[in-house]
CSV table of C-alpha atoms in Angstrom, one decimal:
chain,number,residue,atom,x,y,z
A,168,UNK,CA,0.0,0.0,0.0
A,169,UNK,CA,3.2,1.9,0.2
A,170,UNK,CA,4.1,2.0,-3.0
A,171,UNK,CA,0.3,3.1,-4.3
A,172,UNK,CA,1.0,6.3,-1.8
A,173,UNK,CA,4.1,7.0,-3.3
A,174,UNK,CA,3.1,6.3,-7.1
A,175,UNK,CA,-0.2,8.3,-6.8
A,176,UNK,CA,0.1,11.6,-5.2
A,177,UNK,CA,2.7,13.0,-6.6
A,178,UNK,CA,0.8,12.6,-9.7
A,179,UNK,CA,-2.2,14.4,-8.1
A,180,UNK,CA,-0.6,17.3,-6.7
A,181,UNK,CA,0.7,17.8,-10.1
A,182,UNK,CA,-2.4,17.9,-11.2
A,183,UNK,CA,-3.6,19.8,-8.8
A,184,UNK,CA,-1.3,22.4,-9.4
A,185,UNK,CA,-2.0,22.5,-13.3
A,186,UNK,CA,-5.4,23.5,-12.4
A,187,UNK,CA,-8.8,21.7,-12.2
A,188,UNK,CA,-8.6,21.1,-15.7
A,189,UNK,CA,-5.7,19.7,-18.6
A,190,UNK,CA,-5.8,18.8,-22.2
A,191,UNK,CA,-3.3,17.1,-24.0
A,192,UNK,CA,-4.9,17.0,-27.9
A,193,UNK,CA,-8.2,14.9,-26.9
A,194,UNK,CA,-7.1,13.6,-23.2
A,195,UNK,CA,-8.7,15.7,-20.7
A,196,UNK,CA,-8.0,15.5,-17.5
A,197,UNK,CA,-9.7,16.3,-14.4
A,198,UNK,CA,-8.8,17.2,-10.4
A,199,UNK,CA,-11.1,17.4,-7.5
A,200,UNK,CA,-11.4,16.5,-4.0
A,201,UNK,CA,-12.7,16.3,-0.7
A,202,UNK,CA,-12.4,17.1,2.9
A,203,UNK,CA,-14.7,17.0,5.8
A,204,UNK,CA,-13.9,17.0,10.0
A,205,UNK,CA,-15.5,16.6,12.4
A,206,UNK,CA,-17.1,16.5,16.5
A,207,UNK,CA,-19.2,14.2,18.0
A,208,UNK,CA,-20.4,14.2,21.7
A,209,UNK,CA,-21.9,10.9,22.4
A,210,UNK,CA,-24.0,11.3,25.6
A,211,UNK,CA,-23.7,7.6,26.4
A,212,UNK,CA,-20.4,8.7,26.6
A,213,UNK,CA,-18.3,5.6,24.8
A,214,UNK,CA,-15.3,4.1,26.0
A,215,UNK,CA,-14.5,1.8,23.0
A,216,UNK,CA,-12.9,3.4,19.6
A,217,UNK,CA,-15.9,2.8,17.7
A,218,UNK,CA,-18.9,4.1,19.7
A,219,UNK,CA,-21.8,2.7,18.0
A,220,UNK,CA,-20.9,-0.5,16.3
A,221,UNK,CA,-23.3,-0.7,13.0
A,222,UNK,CA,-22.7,3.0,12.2
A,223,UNK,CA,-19.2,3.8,10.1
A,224,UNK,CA,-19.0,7.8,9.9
A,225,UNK,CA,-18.5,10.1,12.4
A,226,UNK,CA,-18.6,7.4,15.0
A,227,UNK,CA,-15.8,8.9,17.6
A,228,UNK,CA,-16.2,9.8,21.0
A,229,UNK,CA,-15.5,13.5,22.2
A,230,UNK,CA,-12.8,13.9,19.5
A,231,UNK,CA,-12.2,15.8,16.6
A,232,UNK,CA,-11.2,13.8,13.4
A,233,UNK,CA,-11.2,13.4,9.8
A,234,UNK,CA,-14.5,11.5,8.6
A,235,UNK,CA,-13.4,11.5,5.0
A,236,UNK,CA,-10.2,13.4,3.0
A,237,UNK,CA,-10.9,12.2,-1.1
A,238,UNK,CA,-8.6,12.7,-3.8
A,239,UNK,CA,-9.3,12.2,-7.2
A,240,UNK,CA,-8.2,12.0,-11.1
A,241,UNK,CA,-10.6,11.2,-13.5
A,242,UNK,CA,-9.2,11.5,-17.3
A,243,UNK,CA,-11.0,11.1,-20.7
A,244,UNK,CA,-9.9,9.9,-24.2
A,245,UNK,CA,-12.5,9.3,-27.0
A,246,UNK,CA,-15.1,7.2,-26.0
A,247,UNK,CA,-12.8,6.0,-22.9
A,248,UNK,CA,-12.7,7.6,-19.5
A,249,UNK,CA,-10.8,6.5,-16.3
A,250,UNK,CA,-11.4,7.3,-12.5
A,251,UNK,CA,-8.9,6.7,-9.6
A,252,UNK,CA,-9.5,7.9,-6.1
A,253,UNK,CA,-7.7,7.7,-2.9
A,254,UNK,CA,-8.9,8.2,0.8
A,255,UNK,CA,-8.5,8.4,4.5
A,256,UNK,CA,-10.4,9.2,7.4
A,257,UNK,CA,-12.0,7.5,10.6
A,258,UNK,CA,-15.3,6.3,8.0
A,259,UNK,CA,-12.3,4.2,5.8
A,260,UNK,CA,-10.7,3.1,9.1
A,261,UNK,CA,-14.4,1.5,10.1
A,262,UNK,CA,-15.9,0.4,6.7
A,263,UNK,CA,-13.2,-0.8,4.8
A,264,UNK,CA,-11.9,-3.0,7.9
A,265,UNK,CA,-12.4,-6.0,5.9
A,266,UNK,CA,-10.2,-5.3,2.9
A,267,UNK,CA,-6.8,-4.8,2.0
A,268,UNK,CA,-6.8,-1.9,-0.3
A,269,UNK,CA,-8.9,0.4,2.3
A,270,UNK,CA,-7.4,3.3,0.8
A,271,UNK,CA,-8.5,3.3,-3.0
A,272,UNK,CA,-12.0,4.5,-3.0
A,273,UNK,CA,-12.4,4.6,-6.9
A,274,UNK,CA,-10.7,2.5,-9.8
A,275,UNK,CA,-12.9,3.2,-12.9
A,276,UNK,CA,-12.5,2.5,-16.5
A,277,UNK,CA,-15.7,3.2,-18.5
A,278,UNK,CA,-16.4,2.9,-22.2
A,279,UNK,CA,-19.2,4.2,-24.3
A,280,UNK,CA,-20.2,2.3,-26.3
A,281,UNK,CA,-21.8,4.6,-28.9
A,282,UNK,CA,-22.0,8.1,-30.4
A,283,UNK,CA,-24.7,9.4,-28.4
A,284,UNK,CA,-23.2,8.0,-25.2
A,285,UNK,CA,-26.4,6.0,-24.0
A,286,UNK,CA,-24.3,2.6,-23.7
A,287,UNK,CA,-22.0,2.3,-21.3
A,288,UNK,CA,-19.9,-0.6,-19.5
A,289,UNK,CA,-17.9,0.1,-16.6
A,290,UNK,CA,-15.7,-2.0,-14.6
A,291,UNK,CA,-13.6,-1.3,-11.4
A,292,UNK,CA,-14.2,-0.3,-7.7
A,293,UNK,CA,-16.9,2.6,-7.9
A,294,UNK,CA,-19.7,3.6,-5.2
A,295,UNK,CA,-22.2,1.7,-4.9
A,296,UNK,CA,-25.7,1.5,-7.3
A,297,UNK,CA,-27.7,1.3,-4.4
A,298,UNK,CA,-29.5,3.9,-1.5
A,299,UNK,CA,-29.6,7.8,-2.1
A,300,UNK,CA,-26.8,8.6,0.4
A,301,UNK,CA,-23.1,8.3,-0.6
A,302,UNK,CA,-20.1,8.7,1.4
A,303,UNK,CA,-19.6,12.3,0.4
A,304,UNK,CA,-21.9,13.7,3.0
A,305,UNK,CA,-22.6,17.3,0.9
A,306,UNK,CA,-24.6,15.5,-1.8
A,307,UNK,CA,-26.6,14.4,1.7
A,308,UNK,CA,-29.9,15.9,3.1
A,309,UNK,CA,-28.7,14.8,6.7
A,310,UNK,CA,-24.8,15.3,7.8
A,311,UNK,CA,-25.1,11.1,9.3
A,312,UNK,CA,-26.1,8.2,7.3
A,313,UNK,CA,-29.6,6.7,7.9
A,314,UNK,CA,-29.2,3.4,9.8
A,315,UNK,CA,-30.4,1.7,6.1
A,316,UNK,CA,-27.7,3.7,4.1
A,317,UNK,CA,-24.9,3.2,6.9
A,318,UNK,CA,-26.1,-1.1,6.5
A,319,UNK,CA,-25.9,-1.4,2.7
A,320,UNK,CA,-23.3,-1.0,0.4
A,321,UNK,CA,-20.8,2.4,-0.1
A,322,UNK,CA,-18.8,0.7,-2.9
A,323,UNK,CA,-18.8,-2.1,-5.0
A,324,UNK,CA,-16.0,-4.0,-7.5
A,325,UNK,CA,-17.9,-5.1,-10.6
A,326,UNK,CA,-18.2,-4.7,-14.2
A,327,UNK,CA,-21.3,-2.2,-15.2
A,328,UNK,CA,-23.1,-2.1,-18.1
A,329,UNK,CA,-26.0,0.8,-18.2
A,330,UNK,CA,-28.1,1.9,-21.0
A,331,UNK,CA,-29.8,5.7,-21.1
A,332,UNK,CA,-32.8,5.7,-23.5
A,333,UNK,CA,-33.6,9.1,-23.2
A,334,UNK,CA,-33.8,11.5,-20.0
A,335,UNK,CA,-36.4,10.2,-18.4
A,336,UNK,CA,-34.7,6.4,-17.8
A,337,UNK,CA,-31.6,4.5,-17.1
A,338,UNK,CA,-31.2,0.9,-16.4
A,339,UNK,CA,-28.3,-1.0,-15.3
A,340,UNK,CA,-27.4,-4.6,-14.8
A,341,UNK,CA,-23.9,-5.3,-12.6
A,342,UNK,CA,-22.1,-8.5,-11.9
A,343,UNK,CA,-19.6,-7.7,-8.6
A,344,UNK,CA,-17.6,-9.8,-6.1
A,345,UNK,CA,-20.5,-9.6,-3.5
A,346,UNK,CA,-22.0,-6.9,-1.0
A,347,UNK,CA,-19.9,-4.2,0.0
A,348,UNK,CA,-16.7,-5.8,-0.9
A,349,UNK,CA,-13.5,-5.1,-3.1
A,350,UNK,CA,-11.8,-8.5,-2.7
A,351,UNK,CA,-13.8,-12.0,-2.8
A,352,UNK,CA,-13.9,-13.4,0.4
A,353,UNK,CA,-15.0,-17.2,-1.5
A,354,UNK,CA,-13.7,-17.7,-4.8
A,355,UNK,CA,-16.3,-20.5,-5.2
A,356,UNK,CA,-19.1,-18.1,-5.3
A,357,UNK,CA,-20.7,-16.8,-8.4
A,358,UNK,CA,-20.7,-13.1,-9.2
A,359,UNK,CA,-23.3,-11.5,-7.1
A,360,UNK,CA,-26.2,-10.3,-9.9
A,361,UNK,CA,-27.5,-6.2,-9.4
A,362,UNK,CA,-29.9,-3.8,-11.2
A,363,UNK,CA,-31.1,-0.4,-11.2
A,364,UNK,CA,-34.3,1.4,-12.8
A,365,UNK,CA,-34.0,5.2,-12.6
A,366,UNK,CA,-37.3,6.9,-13.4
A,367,UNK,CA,-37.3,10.7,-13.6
A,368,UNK,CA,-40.9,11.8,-14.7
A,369,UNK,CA,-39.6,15.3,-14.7
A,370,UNK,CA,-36.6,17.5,-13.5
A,371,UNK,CA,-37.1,17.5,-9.7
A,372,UNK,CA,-38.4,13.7,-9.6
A,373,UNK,CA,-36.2,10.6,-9.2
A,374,UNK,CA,-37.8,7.2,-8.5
A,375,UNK,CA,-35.3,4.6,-8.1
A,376,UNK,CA,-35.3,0.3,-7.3
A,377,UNK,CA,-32.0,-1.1,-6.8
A,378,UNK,CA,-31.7,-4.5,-6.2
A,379,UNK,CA,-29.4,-7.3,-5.3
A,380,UNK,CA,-29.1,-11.0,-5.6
A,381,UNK,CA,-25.6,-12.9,-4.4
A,382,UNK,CA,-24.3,-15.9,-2.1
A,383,UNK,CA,-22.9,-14.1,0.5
A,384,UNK,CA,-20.5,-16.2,3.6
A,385,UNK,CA,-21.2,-16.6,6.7
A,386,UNK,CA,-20.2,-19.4,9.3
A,387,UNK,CA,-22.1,-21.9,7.9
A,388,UNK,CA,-21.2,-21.4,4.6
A,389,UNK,CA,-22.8,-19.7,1.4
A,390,UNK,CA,-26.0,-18.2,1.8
A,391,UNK,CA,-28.2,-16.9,-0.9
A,392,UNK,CA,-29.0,-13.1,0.2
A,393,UNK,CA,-31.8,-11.3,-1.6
A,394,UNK,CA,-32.3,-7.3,-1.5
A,395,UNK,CA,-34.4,-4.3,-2.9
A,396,UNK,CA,-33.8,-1.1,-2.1
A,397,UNK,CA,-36.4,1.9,-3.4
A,398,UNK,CA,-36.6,6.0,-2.9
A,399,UNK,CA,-38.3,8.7,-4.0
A,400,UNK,CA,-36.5,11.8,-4.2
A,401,UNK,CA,-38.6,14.7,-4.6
A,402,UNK,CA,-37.7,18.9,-4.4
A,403,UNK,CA,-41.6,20.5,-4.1
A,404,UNK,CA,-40.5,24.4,-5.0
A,405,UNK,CA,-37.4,26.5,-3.4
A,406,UNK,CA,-37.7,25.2,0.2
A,407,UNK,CA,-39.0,21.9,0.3
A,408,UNK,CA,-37.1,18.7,-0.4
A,409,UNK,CA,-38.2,15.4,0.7
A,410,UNK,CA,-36.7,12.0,0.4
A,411,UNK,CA,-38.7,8.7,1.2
A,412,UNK,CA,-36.8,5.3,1.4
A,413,UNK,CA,-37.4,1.8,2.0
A,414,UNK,CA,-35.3,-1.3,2.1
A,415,UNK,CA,-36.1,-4.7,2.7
A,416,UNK,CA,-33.9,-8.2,2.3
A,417,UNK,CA,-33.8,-11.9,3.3
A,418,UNK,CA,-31.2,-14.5,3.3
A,419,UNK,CA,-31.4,-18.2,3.7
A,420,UNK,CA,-31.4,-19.4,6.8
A,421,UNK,CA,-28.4,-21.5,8.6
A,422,UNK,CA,-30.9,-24.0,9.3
A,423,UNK,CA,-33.4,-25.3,6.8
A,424,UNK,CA,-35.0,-23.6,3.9
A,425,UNK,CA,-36.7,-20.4,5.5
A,426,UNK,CA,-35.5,-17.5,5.0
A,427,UNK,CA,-34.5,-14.6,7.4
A,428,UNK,CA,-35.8,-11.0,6.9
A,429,UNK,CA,-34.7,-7.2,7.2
A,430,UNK,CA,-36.3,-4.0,6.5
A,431,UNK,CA,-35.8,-0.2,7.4
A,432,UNK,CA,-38.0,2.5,6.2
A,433,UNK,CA,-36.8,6.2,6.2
A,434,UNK,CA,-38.6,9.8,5.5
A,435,UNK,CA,-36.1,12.8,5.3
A,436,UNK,CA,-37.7,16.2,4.5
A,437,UNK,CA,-35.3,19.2,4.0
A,438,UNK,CA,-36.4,23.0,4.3
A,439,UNK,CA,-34.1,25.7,2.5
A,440,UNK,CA,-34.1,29.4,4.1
A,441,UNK,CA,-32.3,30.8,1.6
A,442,UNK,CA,-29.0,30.2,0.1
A,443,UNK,CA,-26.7,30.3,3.4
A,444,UNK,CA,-29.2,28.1,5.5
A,445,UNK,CA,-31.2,24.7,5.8
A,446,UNK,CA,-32.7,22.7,8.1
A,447,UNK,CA,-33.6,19.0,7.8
A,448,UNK,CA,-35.3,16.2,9.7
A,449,UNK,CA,-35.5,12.6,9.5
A,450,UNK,CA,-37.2,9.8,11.1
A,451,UNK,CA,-36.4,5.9,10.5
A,452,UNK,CA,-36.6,2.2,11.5
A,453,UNK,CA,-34.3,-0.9,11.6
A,454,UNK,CA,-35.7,-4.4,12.0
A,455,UNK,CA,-33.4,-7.1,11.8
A,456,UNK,CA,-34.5,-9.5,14.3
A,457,UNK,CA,-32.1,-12.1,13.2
A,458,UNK,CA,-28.6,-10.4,12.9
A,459,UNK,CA,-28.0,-10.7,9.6
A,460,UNK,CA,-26.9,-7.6,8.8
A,461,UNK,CA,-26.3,-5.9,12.5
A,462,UNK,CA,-25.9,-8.0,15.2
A,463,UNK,CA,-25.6,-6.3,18.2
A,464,UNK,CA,-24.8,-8.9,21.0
A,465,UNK,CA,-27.2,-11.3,19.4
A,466,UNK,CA,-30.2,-8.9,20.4
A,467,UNK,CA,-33.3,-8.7,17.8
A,468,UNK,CA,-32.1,-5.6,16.3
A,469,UNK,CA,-35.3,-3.3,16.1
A,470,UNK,CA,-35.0,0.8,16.5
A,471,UNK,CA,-36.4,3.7,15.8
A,472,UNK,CA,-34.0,7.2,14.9
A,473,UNK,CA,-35.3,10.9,14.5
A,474,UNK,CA,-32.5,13.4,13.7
A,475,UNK,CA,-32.7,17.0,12.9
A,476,UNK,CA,-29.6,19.3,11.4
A,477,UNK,CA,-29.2,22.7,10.9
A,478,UNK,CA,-26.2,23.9,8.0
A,479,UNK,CA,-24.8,26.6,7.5
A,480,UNK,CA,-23.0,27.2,3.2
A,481,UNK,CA,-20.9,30.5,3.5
A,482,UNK,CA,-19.7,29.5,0.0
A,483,UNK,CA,-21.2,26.9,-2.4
A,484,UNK,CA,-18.0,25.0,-1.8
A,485,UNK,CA,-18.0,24.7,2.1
A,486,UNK,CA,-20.7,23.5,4.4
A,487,UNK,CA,-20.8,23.5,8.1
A,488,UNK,CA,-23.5,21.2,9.9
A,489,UNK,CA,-24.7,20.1,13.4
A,490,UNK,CA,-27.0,17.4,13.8
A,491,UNK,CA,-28.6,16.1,17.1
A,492,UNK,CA,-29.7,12.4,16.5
A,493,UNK,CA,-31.6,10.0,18.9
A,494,UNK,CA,-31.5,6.3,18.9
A,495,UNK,CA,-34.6,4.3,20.7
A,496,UNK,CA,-34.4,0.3,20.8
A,497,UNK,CA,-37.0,-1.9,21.5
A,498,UNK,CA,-33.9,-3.8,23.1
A,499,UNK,CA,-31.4,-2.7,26.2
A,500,UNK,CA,-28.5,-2.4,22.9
A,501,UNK,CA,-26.9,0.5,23.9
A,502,UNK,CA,-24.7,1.2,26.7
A,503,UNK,CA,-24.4,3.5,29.4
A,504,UNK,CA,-22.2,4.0,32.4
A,505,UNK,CA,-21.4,0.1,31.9
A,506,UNK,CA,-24.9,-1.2,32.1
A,507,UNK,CA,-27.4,-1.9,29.1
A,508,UNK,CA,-29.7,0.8,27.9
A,509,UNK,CA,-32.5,0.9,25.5
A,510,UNK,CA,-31.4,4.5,23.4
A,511,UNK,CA,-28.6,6.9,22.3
A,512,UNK,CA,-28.1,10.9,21.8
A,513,UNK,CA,-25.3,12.0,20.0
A,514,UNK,CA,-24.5,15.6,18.4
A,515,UNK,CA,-22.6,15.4,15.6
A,516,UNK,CA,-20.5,18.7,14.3
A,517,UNK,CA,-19.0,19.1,10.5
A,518,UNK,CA,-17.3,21.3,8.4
A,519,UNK,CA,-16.6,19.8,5.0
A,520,UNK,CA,-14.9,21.5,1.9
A,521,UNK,CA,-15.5,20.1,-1.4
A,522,UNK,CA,-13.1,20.9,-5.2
């Protein structure tokens, strides 16, 4: 991982010193970035690194940190465009635990495969196809992940291939080495199958259903995980913004043929003062009774979340947010002052800059 360091960003600072933009006859090449820090009181008040164990940003104690630095290069040639991305930051420490190559967020190489540019194939590490909420948290309503965002995929590895008829749809079919992963954990596992429908009846309308189909391991060897994961995203005028979610999944059982279920529904709505100040508020619930995408001590996960930010954009470029979020279990899962309690309430500060 070394070497990747010392290969790559000397070759970004170059760019990035060339300006945001360079063209050498048709290859253009592009620089851009991101940076965000952050505070987070956790009035459960934490001990462990990690203070709630299925959430992977922002998630230190009474510290200020980096949630996610990004560097990136993406360069076009033709009909051929390439991405490559590096990062760091307490979210890569807690996500990426798992892989080897935690710090390369994007390795893209894209093809269209026609004049009008509405076939493509894509094949590399990339962020994910599915959920509304990526890891750069200015594209989000909220500054934290919902608890259905933070519990499904931020990046895949896969090979892409998505068609755009005309403005109003695209569809996309992936083949990738499994949820959420970079390298394949069982080399006797089939490529995971994906797809995506984007419907946009008009400008400020997206409908979207992602789903995803693999054999995914657990102790007891493959199991056949199933997943669907649909939003509206919907701007009313100037001020209002809302965003409604819902996921659901099931995976085969350790034991016979049943099959074990999850499913979290979410409802963000965003208000917009003017353009130095908005407001948002979110309400949510997790039920995965059997642990098979948080397990939390073995407890039936089931909880219930409301949050509600303020930001603040002095420039277009930089955004500074606070969020107060509270966490209610119908379980004694979180704990406080070494015994077991039922909910959490954390403030969560940012300031983010983004080129």
């Amino acid at each position: 991982m070394k070497k990747i360091w010392q290969f790559s960003l000397p070759l970004l600072f170059v760019f990035s010193f060339s300006g945001k933009a360079q063209t050498i006859d048709s290859l253009k090449i592009d620089f851009s970035g991101f940076i965000e820090s952050y505070y987070a009181y956790d009035f459960n008040q934490h001990s462990e690194n990690q203070k709630i164990p299925f959430l992977y940003n922002y998630n230190r104690h009474n510290e200020f940190n980096i949630n996610n630095a990004l560097l990136r290069v993406r360069a076009s040639y033709e009909n051929v465009y390439a991405s490559f991305a590096l990062h760091a930051g307490t979210y890569v420490e807690d996500n990426y635990a798992a892989e080897d190559l935690k710090w390369v967020s994007e390795a893209i190489v894209g093809i269209y495969l026609d004049k009008k540019r509405k076939h493509t194939i894509e094949m590399g590490i990339m962020p994910s196809y599915i959920g509304f909420e990526t890891a750069i948290s200015n594209s989000n309503l909220t500054l934290t992940r919902s608890m259905l965002a933070e519990n499904s995929p931020y990046f895949m590895t896969c090979i892409k291939y998505q068609f755009q008829p005309n403005d109003k749809w695209t569809l996309a079919t992936l083949f990738t080495n499994g949820w959420q992963r970079i390298s394949k954990p069982d080399n006797s596992a089939l490529p995971a199958f994906g797809s995506q429908i984007i419907y946009k009846p008009f400008e400020k309308a997206v409908l979207n259903w992602s789903t995803f189909i693999g054999d995914e391991p657990t102790e007891f060897g493959l199991r056949t995980r199933y997943f669907s994961n649909l939003f509206f995203d919907y701007q009313w005028n100037e001020n209002w913004r809302t965003i409604v979610g819902f996921d659901a999944g099931m995976q085969k059982s350790s034991v016979g043929d049943k099959y074990e279920k999850w499913f979290s529904p979410v409802l963000i709505a965003q208000y917009t003062f003017n353009s130095k100040w908005q407001t948002a508020f979110r309400t949510e619930y997790y039920q995965d009774e059997n642990n098979v995408i948080i397990n939390v001590n073995g407890i039936a996960f089931k909880t219930f979340g409301n949050s509600f930010n303020i930001d603040f954009l002095p420039t277009k470029r930089v955004k500074i947010r606070t969020e107060a979020r509270w966490l209610k279990s119908q379980e004694a899962i979180f704990i406080k002052d070494n015994q077991s309690v039922e909910d959490n309430f954390f403030i969560t500060t940012s300031m983010s800059f983004e080129f």
